[in-house]
Amino acid sequence: MLKSLSVFAVCLSTLCFVLTSSVLQAEENAKSYYLIGNSLTWDTVPSLLEGDVQWHVDCGKSLPYIMAHPEMPCVKTSTLWPQALKEKQYDLISVQTHYGATLDEDLATISKWVDMQPNATFIIHTGWARSKTRAEEYASTEVTGKMQHSPAYMKALLAALQKKYPERKFKQTHAIDLLDQVNTDIKNNKAPFDEITDIYRDAIHMKTDTGRYLMHNAMRHALGQPRSDKGYEKVDPQVKQYLNQVLDTLK
């Protein structure tokens, strides 16, 4: 009798876990997400995210440009931001700063979208630098000139947003930090790559397998979504295991 009760209790525990997982998945799928950026946002593969997801992606453009010229983004599946942010309130919105903008311009542009979406959590997608200038940009402490892919610039931008909107929540993808971790591991012979360009497919974009796996899951982490290898099943298991260790460094 006691053995039967024990089995019954285990079954109930398992059922509870299954039900809890289903409820959490349903809640995640009920959330809405919107991503604004260029091809470095596209390299996070928004179409593989969970839930209700739209985007406005215009190749090679900065946020001020996208704000001023929303009519013809390069990704034709885009939902134009004037329509999207006017017609719908999103739970989480990712915006990607890029070359060409200054801190003040990024702050002014993002602020307009923050005002349009009073309840959304905003994520700064850091993007990343061209491989040739990655280390130099990452080490830069300059924040008064044009945007650079550096922790200093991202910290200054987030601080300015938080000061302007003290009640709002702001996060970042830390994509630049992940690449720097990979580069450090390469130097210390702890990575399955010979050089950082091994996960770039050209001067600035990520490889469609390893690089995008890393950046897709960095975006998922920032949006509060669980890690996923959907679409990346063919990535070498040992490489994937390493990239997961890099992703584990995210707080």
PDB file of N, CA, C and O in Angstrom, residues 167-201:
ATOM      1  N   GLU A 167      11.722  54.774 -13.825  1.00  0.00           N
ATOM      2  CA  GLU A 167      10.766  53.711 -13.495  1.00  0.00           C
ATOM      3  C   GLU A 167      10.729  52.599 -14.541  1.00  0.00           C
ATOM      4  O   GLU A 167      10.039  51.589 -14.346  1.00  0.00           O
ATOM      5  N   ARG A 168      11.467  52.776 -15.612  1.00  0.00           N
ATOM      6  CA  ARG A 168      11.443  51.788 -16.687  1.00  0.00           C
ATOM      7  C   ARG A 168      12.568  50.780 -16.532  1.00  0.00           C
ATOM      8  O   ARG A 168      13.565  51.020 -15.862  1.00  0.00           O
ATOM      9  N   LYS A 169      12.413  49.641 -17.208  1.00  0.00           N
ATOM     10  CA  LYS A 169      13.414  48.590 -17.154  1.00  0.00           C
ATOM     11  C   LYS A 169      14.160  48.525 -18.478  1.00  0.00           C
ATOM     12  O   LYS A 169      13.549  48.450 -19.542  1.00  0.00           O
ATOM     13  N   PHE A 170      15.495  48.540 -18.402  1.00  0.00           N
ATOM     14  CA  PHE A 170      16.345  48.464 -19.585  1.00  0.00           C
ATOM     15  C   PHE A 170      17.354  47.331 -19.401  1.00  0.00           C
ATOM     16  O   PHE A 170      17.893  47.131 -18.312  1.00  0.00           O
ATOM     17  N   LYS A 171      17.619  46.612 -20.489  1.00  0.00           N
ATOM     18  CA  LYS A 171      18.563  45.490 -20.468  1.00  0.00           C
ATOM     19  C   LYS A 171      19.428  45.566 -21.719  1.00  0.00           C
ATOM     20  O   LYS A 171      19.252  46.457 -22.558  1.00  0.00           O
ATOM     21  N   GLN A 172      20.344  44.618 -21.878  1.00  0.00           N
ATOM     22  CA  GLN A 172      21.138  44.539 -23.101  1.00  0.00           C
ATOM     23  C   GLN A 172      21.429  43.084 -23.430  1.00  0.00           C
ATOM     24  O   GLN A 172      21.335  42.207 -22.569  1.00  0.00           O
ATOM     25  N   THR A 173      21.799  42.840 -24.683  1.00  0.00           N
ATOM     26  CA  THR A 173      22.077  41.464 -25.111  1.00  0.00           C
ATOM     27  C   THR A 173      23.497  41.018 -24.766  1.00  0.00           C
ATOM     28  O   THR A 173      23.770  39.816 -24.736  1.00  0.00           O
ATOM     29  N   HIS A 174      24.402  41.958 -24.546  1.00  0.00           N
ATOM     30  CA  HIS A 174      25.801  41.635 -24.234  1.00  0.00           C
ATOM     31  C   HIS A 174      26.502  40.890 -25.372  1.00  0.00           C
ATOM     32  O   HIS A 174      27.469  40.161 -25.140  1.00  0.00           O
ATOM     33  N   ALA A 175      26.037  41.079 -26.599  1.00  0.00           N
ATOM     34  CA  ALA A 175      26.659  40.383 -27.730  1.00  0.00           C
ATOM     35  C   ALA A 175      28.144  40.703 -27.840  1.00  0.00           C
ATOM     36  O   ALA A 175      28.962  39.825 -28.142  1.00  0.00           O
ATOM     37  N   ILE A 176      28.518  41.968 -27.611  1.00  0.00           N
ATOM     38  CA  ILE A 176      29.936  42.339 -27.707  1.00  0.00           C
ATOM     39  C   ILE A 176      30.771  41.632 -26.641  1.00  0.00           C
ATOM     40  O   ILE A 176      31.926  41.285 -26.870  1.00  0.00           O
ATOM     41  N   ASP A 177      30.174  41.430 -25.468  1.00  0.00           N
ATOM     42  CA  ASP A 177      30.898  40.763 -24.388  1.00  0.00           C
ATOM     43  C   ASP A 177      31.103  39.280 -24.691  1.00  0.00           C
ATOM     44  O   ASP A 177      32.139  38.705 -24.348  1.00  0.00           O
ATOM     45  N   LEU A 178      30.118  38.670 -25.323  1.00  0.00           N
ATOM     46  CA  LEU A 178      30.240  37.260 -25.682  1.00  0.00           C
ATOM     47  C   LEU A 178      31.371  37.058 -26.689  1.00  0.00           C
ATOM     48  O   LEU A 178      32.159  36.110 -26.573  1.00  0.00           O
ATOM     49  N   LEU A 179      31.450  37.939 -27.684  1.00  0.00           N
ATOM     50  CA  LEU A 179      32.521  37.827 -28.671  1.00  0.00           C
ATOM     51  C   LEU A 179      33.887  38.049 -28.022  1.00  0.00           C
ATOM     52  O   LEU A 179      34.869  37.385 -28.380  1.00  0.00           O
ATOM     53  N   ASP A 180      33.952  38.963 -27.081  1.00  0.00           N
ATOM     54  CA  ASP A 180      35.224  39.187 -26.403  1.00  0.00           C
ATOM     55  C   ASP A 180      35.620  37.975 -25.567  1.00  0.00           C
ATOM     56  O   ASP A 180      36.805  37.636 -25.479  1.00  0.00           O
ATOM     57  N   GLN A 181      34.627  37.308 -24.984  1.00  0.00           N
ATOM     58  CA  GLN A 181      34.913  36.088 -24.229  1.00  0.00           C
ATOM     59  C   GLN A 181      35.455  34.998 -25.157  1.00  0.00           C
ATOM     60  O   GLN A 181      36.408  34.290 -24.812  1.00  0.00           O
ATOM     61  N   VAL A 182      34.843  34.861 -26.322  1.00  0.00           N
ATOM     62  CA  VAL A 182      35.331  33.875 -27.296  1.00  0.00           C
ATOM     63  C   VAL A 182      36.767  34.197 -27.688  1.00  0.00           C
ATOM     64  O   VAL A 182      37.632  33.302 -27.755  1.00  0.00           O
ATOM     65  N   ASN A 183      37.038  35.475 -27.937  1.00  0.00           N
ATOM     66  CA  ASN A 183      38.386  35.868 -28.330  1.00  0.00           C
ATOM     67  C   ASN A 183      39.400  35.560 -27.228  1.00  0.00           C
ATOM     68  O   ASN A 183      40.512  35.081 -27.501  1.00  0.00           O
ATOM     69  N   THR A 184      39.022  35.816 -25.983  1.00  0.00           N
ATOM     70  CA  THR A 184      39.899  35.503 -24.852  1.00  0.00           C
ATOM     71  C   THR A 184      40.154  34.006 -24.763  1.00  0.00           C
ATOM     72  O   THR A 184      41.287  33.555 -24.538  1.00  0.00           O
ATOM     73  N   ASP A 185      39.096  33.223 -24.954  1.00  0.00           N
ATOM     74  CA  ASP A 185      39.239  31.765 -24.907  1.00  0.00           C
ATOM     75  C   ASP A 185      40.138  31.254 -26.027  1.00  0.00           C
ATOM     76  O   ASP A 185      40.911  30.309 -25.838  1.00  0.00           O
ATOM     77  N   ILE A 186      40.043  31.882 -27.198  1.00  0.00           N
ATOM     78  CA  ILE A 186      40.905  31.487 -28.319  1.00  0.00           C
ATOM     79  C   ILE A 186      42.368  31.717 -27.945  1.00  0.00           C
ATOM     80  O   ILE A 186      43.233  30.858 -28.167  1.00  0.00           O
ATOM     81  N   LYS A 187      42.657  32.867 -27.359  1.00  0.00           N
ATOM     82  CA  LYS A 187      44.032  33.187 -26.966  1.00  0.00           C
ATOM     83  C   LYS A 187      44.562  32.204 -25.926  1.00  0.00           C
ATOM     84  O   LYS A 187      45.764  31.920 -25.880  1.00  0.00           O
ATOM     85  N   ASN A 188      43.652  31.695 -25.095  1.00  0.00           N
ATOM     86  CA  ASN A 188      44.045  30.770 -24.028  1.00  0.00           C
ATOM     87  C   ASN A 188      43.860  29.303 -24.419  1.00  0.00           C
ATOM     88  O   ASN A 188      43.913  28.414 -23.560  1.00  0.00           O
ATOM     89  N   ASN A 189      43.625  29.071 -25.727  1.00  0.00           N
ATOM     90  CA  ASN A 189      43.456  27.707 -26.253  1.00  0.00           C
ATOM     91  C   ASN A 189      42.305  26.966 -25.560  1.00  0.00           C
ATOM     92  O   ASN A 189      42.375  25.764 -25.315  1.00  0.00           O
ATOM     93  N   LYS A 190      41.229  27.700 -25.277  1.00  0.00           N
ATOM     94  CA  LYS A 190      40.071  27.102 -24.623  1.00  0.00           C
ATOM     95  C   LYS A 190      38.838  27.090 -25.521  1.00  0.00           C
ATOM     96  O   LYS A 190      37.747  26.745 -25.069  1.00  0.00           O
ATOM     97  N   ALA A 191      39.010  27.473 -26.776  1.00  0.00           N
ATOM     98  CA  ALA A 191      37.886  27.543 -27.713  1.00  0.00           C
ATOM     99  C   ALA A 191      38.162  26.663 -28.936  1.00  0.00           C
ATOM    100  O   ALA A 191      39.322  26.483 -29.318  1.00  0.00           O
ATOM    101  N   PRO A 192      37.132  26.127 -29.558  1.00  0.00           N
ATOM    102  CA  PRO A 192      37.310  25.270 -30.745  1.00  0.00           C
ATOM    103  C   PRO A 192      37.462  26.083 -32.031  1.00  0.00           C
ATOM    104  O   PRO A 192      37.012  25.669 -33.102  1.00  0.00           O
ATOM    105  N   PHE A 193      38.088  27.247 -31.929  1.00  0.00           N
ATOM    106  CA  PHE A 193      38.318  28.117 -33.083  1.00  0.00           C
ATOM    107  C   PHE A 193      39.780  28.556 -33.085  1.00  0.00           C
ATOM    108  O   PHE A 193      40.424  28.623 -32.035  1.00  0.00           O
ATOM    109  N   ASP A 194      40.283  28.888 -34.271  1.00  0.00           N
ATOM    110  CA  ASP A 194      41.658  29.367 -34.391  1.00  0.00           C
ATOM    111  C   ASP A 194      41.751  30.875 -34.225  1.00  0.00           C
ATOM    112  O   ASP A 194      42.744  31.403 -33.734  1.00  0.00           O
ATOM    113  N   GLU A 195      40.705  31.576 -34.655  1.00  0.00           N
ATOM    114  CA  GLU A 195      40.654  33.030 -34.514  1.00  0.00           C
ATOM    115  C   GLU A 195      39.207  33.479 -34.511  1.00  0.00           C
ATOM    116  O   GLU A 195      38.305  32.731 -34.913  1.00  0.00           O
ATOM    117  N   ILE A 196      38.978  34.701 -34.060  1.00  0.00           N
ATOM    118  CA  ILE A 196      37.608  35.187 -33.880  1.00  0.00           C
ATOM    119  C   ILE A 196      36.846  35.227 -35.199  1.00  0.00           C
ATOM    120  O   ILE A 196      35.624  35.056 -35.233  1.00  0.00           O
ATOM    121  N   THR A 197      37.553  35.405 -36.316  1.00  0.00           N
ATOM    122  CA  THR A 197      36.882  35.446 -37.622  1.00  0.00           C
ATOM    123  C   THR A 197      36.246  34.111 -37.994  1.00  0.00           C
ATOM    124  O   THR A 197      35.468  34.047 -38.944  1.00  0.00           O
ATOM    125  N   ASP A 198      36.549  33.068 -37.235  1.00  0.00           N
ATOM    126  CA  ASP A 198      35.961  31.757 -37.526  1.00  0.00           C
ATOM    127  C   ASP A 198      34.458  31.729 -37.297  1.00  0.00           C
ATOM    128  O   ASP A 198      33.778  30.818 -37.800  1.00  0.00           O
ATOM    129  N   ILE A 199      33.935  32.675 -36.524  1.00  0.00           N
ATOM    130  CA  ILE A 199      32.476  32.702 -36.353  1.00  0.00           C
ATOM    131  C   ILE A 199      31.835  33.889 -37.089  1.00  0.00           C
ATOM    132  O   ILE A 199      30.638  34.124 -36.965  1.00  0.00           O
ATOM    133  N   TYR A 200      32.655  34.627 -37.850  1.00  0.00           N
ATOM    134  CA  TYR A 200      32.137  35.644 -38.774  1.00  0.00           C
ATOM    135  C   TYR A 200      32.011  34.998 -40.152  1.00  0.00           C
ATOM    136  O   TYR A 200      32.847  34.177 -40.534  1.00  0.00           O
ATOM    137  N   ARG A 201      30.995  35.405 -40.916  1.00  0.00           N
ATOM    138  CA  ARG A 201      30.894  34.897 -42.287  1.00  0.00           C
ATOM    139  C   ARG A 201      31.448  35.896 -43.298  1.00  0.00           C
ATOM    140  O   ARG A 201      31.641  35.554 -44.473  1.00  0.00           O
TER     141      ARG A 201
END
